[in-house]
mmCIF file with all atom_site columns, C-alpha atoms in Angstrom:
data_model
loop_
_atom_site.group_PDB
_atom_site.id
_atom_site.type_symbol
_atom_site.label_atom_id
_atom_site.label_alt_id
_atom_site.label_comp_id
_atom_site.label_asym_id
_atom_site.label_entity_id
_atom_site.label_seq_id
_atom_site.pdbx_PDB_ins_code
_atom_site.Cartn_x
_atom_site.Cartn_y
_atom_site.Cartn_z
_atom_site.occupancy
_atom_site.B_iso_or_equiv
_atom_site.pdbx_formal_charge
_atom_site.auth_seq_id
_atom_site.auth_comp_id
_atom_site.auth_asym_id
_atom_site.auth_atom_id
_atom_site.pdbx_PDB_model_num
ATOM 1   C CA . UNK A 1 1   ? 148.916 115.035 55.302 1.00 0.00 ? 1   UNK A CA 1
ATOM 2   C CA . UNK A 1 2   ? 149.135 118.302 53.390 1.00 0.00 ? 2   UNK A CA 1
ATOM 3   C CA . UNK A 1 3   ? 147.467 119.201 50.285 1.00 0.00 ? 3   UNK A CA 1
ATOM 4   C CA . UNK A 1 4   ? 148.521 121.954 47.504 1.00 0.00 ? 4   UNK A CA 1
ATOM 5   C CA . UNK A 1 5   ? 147.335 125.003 47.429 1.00 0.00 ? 5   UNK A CA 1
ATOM 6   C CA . UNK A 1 6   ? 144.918 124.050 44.868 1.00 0.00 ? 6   UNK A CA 1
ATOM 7   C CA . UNK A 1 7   ? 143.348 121.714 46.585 1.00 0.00 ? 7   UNK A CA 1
ATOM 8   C CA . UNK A 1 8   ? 143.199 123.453 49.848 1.00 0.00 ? 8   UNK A CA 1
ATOM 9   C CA . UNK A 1 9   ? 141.771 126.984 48.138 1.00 0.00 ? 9   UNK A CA 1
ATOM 10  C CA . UNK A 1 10  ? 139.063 124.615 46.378 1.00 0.00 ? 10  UNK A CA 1
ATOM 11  C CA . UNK A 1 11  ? 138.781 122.002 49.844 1.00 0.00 ? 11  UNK A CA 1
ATOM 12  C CA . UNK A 1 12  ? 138.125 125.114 52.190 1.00 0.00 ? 12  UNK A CA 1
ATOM 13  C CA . UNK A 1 13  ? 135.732 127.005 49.637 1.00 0.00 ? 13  UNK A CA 1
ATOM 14  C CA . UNK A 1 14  ? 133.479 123.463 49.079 1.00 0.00 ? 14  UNK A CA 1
ATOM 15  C CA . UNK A 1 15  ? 133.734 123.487 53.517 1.00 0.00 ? 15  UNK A CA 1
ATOM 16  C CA . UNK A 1 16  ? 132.858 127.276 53.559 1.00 0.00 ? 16  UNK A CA 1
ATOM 17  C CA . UNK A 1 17  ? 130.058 126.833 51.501 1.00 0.00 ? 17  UNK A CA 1
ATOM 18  C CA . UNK A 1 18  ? 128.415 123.938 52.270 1.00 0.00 ? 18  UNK A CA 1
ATOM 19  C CA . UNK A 1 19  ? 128.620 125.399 56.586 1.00 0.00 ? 19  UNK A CA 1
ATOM 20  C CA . UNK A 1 20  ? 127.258 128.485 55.664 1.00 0.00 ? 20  UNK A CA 1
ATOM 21  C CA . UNK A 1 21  ? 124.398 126.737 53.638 1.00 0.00 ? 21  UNK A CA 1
ATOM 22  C CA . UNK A 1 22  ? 124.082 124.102 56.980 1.00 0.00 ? 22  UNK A CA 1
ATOM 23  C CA . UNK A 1 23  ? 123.827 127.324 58.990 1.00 0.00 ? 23  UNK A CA 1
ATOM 24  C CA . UNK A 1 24  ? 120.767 129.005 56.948 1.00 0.00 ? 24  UNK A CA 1
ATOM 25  C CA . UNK A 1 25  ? 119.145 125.494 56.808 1.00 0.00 ? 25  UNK A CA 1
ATOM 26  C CA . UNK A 1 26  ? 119.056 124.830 60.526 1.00 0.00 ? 26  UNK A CA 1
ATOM 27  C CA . UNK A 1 27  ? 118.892 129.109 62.059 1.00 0.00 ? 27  UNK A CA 1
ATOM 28  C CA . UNK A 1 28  ? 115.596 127.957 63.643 1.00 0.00 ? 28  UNK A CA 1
ATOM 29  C CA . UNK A 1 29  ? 117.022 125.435 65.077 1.00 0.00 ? 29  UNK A CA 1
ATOM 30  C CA . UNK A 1 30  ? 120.455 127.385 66.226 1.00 0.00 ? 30  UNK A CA 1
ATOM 31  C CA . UNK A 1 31  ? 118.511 130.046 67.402 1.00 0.00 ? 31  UNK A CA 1
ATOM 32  C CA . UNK A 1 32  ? 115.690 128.325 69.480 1.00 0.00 ? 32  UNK A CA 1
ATOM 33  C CA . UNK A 1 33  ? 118.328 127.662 73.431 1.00 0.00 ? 33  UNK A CA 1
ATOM 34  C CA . UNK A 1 34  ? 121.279 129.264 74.386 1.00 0.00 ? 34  UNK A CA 1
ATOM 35  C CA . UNK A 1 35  ? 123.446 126.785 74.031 1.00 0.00 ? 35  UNK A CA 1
ATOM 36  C CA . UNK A 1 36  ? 122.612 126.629 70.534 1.00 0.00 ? 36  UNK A CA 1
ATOM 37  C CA . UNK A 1 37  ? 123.023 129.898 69.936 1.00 0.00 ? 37  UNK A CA 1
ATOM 38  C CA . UNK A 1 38  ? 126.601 129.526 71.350 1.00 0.00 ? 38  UNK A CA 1
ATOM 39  C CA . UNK A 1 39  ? 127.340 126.475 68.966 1.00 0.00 ? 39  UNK A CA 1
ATOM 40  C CA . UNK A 1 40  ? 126.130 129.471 65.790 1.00 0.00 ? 40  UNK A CA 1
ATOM 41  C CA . UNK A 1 41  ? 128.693 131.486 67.044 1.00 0.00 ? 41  UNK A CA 1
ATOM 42  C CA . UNK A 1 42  ? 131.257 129.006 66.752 1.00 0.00 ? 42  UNK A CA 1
ATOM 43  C CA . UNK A 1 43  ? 129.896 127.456 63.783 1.00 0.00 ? 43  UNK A CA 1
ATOM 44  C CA . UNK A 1 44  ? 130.838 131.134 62.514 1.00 0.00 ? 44  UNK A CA 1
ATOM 45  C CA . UNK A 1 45  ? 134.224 131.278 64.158 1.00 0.00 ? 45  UNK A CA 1
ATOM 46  C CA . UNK A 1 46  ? 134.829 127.604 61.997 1.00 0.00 ? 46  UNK A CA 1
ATOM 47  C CA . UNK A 1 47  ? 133.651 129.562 58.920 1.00 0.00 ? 47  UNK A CA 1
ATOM 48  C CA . UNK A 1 48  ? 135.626 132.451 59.579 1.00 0.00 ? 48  UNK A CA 1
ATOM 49  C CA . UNK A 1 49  ? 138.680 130.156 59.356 1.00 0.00 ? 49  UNK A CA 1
ATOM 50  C CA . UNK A 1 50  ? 137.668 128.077 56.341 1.00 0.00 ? 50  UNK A CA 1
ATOM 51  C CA . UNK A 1 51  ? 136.637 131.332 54.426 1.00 0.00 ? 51  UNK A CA 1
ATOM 52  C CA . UNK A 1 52  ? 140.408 133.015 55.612 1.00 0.00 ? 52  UNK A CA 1
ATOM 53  C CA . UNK A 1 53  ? 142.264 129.400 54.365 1.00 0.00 ? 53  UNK A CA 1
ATOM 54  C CA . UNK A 1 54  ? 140.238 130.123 51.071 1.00 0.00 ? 54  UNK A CA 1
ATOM 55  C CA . UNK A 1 55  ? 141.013 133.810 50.618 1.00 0.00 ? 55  UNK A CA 1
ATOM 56  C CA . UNK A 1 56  ? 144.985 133.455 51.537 1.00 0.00 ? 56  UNK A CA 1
ATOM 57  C CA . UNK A 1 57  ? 145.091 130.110 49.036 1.00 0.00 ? 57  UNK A CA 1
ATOM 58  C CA . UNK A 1 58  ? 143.632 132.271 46.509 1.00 0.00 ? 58  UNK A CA 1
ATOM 59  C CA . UNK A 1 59  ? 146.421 135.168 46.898 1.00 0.00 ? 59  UNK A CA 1
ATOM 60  C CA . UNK A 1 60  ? 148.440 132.496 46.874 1.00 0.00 ? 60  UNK A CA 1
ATOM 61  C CA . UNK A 1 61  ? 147.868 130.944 43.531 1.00 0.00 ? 61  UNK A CA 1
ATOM 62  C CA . UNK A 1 62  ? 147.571 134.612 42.052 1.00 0.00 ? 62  UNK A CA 1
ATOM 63  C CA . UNK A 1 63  ? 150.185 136.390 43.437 1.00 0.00 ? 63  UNK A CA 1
ATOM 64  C CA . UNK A 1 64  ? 152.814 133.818 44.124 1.00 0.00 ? 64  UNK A CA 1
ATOM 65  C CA . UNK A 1 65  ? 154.098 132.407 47.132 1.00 0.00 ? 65  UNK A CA 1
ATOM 66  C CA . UNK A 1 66  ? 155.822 134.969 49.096 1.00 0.00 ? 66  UNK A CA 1
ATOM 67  C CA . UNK A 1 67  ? 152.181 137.064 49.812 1.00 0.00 ? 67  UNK A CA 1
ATOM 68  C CA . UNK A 1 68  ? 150.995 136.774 53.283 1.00 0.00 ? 68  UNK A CA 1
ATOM 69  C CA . UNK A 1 69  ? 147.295 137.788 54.932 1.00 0.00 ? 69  UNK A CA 1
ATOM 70  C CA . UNK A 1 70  ? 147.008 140.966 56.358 1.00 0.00 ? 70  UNK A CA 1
ATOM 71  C CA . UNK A 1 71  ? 144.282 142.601 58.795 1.00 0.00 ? 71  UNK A CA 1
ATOM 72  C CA . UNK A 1 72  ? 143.262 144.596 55.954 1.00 0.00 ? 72  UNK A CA 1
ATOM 73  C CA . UNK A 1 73  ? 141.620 144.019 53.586 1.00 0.00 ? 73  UNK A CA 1
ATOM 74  C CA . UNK A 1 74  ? 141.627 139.477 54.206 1.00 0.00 ? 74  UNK A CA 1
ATOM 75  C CA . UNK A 1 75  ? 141.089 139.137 57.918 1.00 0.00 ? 75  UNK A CA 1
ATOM 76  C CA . UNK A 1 76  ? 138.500 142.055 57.981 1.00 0.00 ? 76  UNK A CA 1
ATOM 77  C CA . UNK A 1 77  ? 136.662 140.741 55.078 1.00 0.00 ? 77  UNK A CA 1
ATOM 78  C CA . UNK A 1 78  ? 136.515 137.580 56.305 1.00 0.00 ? 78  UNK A CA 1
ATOM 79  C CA . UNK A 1 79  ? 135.556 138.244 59.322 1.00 0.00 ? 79  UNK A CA 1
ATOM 80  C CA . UNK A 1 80  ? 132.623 140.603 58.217 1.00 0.00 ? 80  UNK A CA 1
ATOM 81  C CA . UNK A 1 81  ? 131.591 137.757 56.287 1.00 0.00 ? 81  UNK A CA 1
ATOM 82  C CA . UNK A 1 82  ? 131.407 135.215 59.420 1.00 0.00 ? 82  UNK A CA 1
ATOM 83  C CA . UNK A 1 83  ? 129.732 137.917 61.455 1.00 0.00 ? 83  UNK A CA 1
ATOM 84  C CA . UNK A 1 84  ? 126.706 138.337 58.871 1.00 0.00 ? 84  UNK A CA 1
ATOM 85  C CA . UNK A 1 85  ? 126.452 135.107 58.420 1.00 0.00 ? 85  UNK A CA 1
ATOM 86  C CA . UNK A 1 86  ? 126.069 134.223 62.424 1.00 0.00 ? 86  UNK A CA 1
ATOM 87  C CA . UNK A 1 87  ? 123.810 137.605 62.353 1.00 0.00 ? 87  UNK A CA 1
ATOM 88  C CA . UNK A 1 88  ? 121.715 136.038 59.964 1.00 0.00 ? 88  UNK A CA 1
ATOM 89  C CA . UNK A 1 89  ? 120.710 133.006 62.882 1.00 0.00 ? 89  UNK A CA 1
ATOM 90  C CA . UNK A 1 90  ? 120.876 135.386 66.439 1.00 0.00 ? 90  UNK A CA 1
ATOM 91  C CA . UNK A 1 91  ? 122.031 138.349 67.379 1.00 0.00 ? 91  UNK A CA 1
ATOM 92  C CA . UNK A 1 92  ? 124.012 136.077 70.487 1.00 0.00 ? 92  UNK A CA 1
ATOM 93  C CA . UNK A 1 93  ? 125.841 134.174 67.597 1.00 0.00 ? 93  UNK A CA 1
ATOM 94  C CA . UNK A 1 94  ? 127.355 137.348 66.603 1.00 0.00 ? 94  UNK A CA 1
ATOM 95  C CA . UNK A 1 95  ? 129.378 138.163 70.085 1.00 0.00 ? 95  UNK A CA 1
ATOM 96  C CA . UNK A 1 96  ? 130.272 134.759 70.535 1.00 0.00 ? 96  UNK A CA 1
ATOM 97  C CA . UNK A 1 97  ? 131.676 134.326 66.183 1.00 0.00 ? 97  UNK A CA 1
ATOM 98  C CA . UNK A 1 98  ? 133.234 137.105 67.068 1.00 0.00 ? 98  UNK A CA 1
ATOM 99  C CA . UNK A 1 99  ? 135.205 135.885 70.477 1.00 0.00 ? 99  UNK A CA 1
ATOM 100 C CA . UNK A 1 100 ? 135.798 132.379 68.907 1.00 0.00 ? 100 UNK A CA 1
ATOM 101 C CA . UNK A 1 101 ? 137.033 133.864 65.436 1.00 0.00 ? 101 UNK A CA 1
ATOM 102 C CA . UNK A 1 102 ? 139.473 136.033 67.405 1.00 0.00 ? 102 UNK A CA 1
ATOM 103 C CA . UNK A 1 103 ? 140.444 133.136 69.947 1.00 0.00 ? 103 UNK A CA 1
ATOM 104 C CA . UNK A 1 104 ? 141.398 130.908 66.567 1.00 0.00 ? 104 UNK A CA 1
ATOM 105 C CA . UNK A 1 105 ? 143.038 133.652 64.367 1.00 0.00 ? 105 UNK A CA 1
ATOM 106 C CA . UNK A 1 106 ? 145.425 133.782 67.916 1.00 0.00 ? 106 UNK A CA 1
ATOM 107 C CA . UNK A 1 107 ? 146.144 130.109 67.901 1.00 0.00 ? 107 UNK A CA 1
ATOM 108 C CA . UNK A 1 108 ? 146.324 130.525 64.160 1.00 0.00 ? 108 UNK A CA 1
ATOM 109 C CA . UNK A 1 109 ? 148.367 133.290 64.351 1.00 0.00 ? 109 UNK A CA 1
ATOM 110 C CA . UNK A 1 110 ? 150.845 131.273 66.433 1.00 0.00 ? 110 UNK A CA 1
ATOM 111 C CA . UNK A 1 111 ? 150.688 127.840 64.745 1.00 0.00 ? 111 UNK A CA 1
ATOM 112 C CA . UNK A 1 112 ? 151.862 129.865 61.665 1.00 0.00 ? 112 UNK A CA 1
ATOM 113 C CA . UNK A 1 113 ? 154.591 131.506 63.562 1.00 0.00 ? 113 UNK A CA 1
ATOM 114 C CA . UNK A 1 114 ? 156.401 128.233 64.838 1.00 0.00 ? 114 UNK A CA 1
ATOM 115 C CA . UNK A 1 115 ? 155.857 127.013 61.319 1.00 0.00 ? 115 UNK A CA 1
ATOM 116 C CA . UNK A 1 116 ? 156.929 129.379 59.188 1.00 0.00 ? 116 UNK A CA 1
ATOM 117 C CA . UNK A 1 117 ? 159.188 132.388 60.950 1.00 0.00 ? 117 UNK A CA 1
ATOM 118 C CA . UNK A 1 118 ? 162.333 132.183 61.784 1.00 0.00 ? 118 UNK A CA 1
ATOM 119 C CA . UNK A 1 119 ? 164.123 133.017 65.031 1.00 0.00 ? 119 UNK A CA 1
ATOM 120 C CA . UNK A 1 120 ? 165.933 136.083 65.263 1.00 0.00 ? 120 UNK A CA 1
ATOM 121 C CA . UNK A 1 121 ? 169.558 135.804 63.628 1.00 0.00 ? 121 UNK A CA 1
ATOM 122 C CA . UNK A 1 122 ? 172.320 135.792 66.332 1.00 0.00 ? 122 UNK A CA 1
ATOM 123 C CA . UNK A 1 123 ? 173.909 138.839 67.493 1.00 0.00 ? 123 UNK A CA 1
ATOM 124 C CA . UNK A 1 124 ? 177.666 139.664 66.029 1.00 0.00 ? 124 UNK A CA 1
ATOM 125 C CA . UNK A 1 125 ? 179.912 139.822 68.624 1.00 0.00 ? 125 UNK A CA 1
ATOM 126 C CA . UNK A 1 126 ? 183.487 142.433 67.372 1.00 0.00 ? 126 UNK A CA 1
ATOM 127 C CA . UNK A 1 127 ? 186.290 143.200 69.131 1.00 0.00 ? 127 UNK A CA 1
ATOM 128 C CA . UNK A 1 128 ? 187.217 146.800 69.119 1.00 0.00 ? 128 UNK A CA 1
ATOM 129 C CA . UNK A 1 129 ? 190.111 147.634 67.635 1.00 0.00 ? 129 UNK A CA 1
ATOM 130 C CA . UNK A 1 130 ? 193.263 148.306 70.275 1.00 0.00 ? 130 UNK A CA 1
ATOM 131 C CA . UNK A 1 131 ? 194.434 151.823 70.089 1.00 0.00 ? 131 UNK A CA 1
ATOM 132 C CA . UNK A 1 132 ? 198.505 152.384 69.885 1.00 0.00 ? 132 UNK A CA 1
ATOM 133 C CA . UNK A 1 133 ? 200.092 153.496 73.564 1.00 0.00 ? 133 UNK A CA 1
ATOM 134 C CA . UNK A 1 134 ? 201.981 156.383 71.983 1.00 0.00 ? 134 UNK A CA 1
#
C-alpha cells in the first residue's frame, strides 16, 4: 500500500533516525565478530536507502513532482552520510555499507525504471517519395 509523499519523507526520516541511533547504541556490540561487523555494513546500506527515500521526498514536496535524484549532490550525500555512520562502529562496516548501498541503489535503480520510464517510442516507418520516369 503506498503512502504520500508526506508521509513517506516523514516515515523514512523517523526509520533513518531511529537506525542510526540503534547503530551508535549497539557499535560495541556490531563491532565485537565479523559477522557482526558485516550486519553494520548493511545496517548502513538500509540507512543509506531510508536517508535517499527521505532526501528525494523532500525535493519532492519542495520542488514539485517532476524533480528526480541525481548522483550529485543526493546520492553522494547520502551515501557519505551512511559511510560515517558505519565508520563510526568498524572500519569493516564501511567496505561492506559501501558494496550493499551500491548493490540496492542498482536494484533501486531498476525497480524505478520498470515503474516509472517508459519504453522507447516506436520507430516511423515513410515511404520515399517515387521520382517521375521522364
Amino acid at each position: 500500500m503506498a503512502v504520500s509523499t508526506g508521509s513517506s519523507l516523514v516515515l523514512s526520516s523517523l526509520l533513518a533516525l531511529l537506525l542510526f541511533a540503534g547503530m551508535q547504541t549497539y557499535s560495541r556490540q556490531l563491532a565485537s565478530s565479523e559477522w557482526l561487523t558485516i550486519l553494520g555494513g548493511f545496517l548502513g546500506s538500509v540507512l543509506f536507502i531510508f536517508s535517499l527515500t527521505a532526501f528525494n521526498n523532500l525535493e519532492h514536496v519542495v520542488f514539485g513532482k517532476g524533480f528526480q535524484a541525481k548522483i550529485f549532490p543526493e546520492i553522494t550525500l547520502c551515501l557519505l552520510l551512511s559511510l560515517f555512520a558505519s565508520a563510526l562502529i568498524h572500519r569493516v562496516c564501511v567496505t561492506t555499507c559501501l558494496i550493499f548501498s551500491l548493490l540496492g541503489l542498482y536494484y533501486l535503480n531498476r525497480l524505478s525504471a520498470a515503474m516509472y520510464q517508459m519504453g522507447p517510442p516506436a520507430p516511423l516507418i515513410t515511404k520515399a517519395p517515387k521520382k517521375k520516369k521522364n
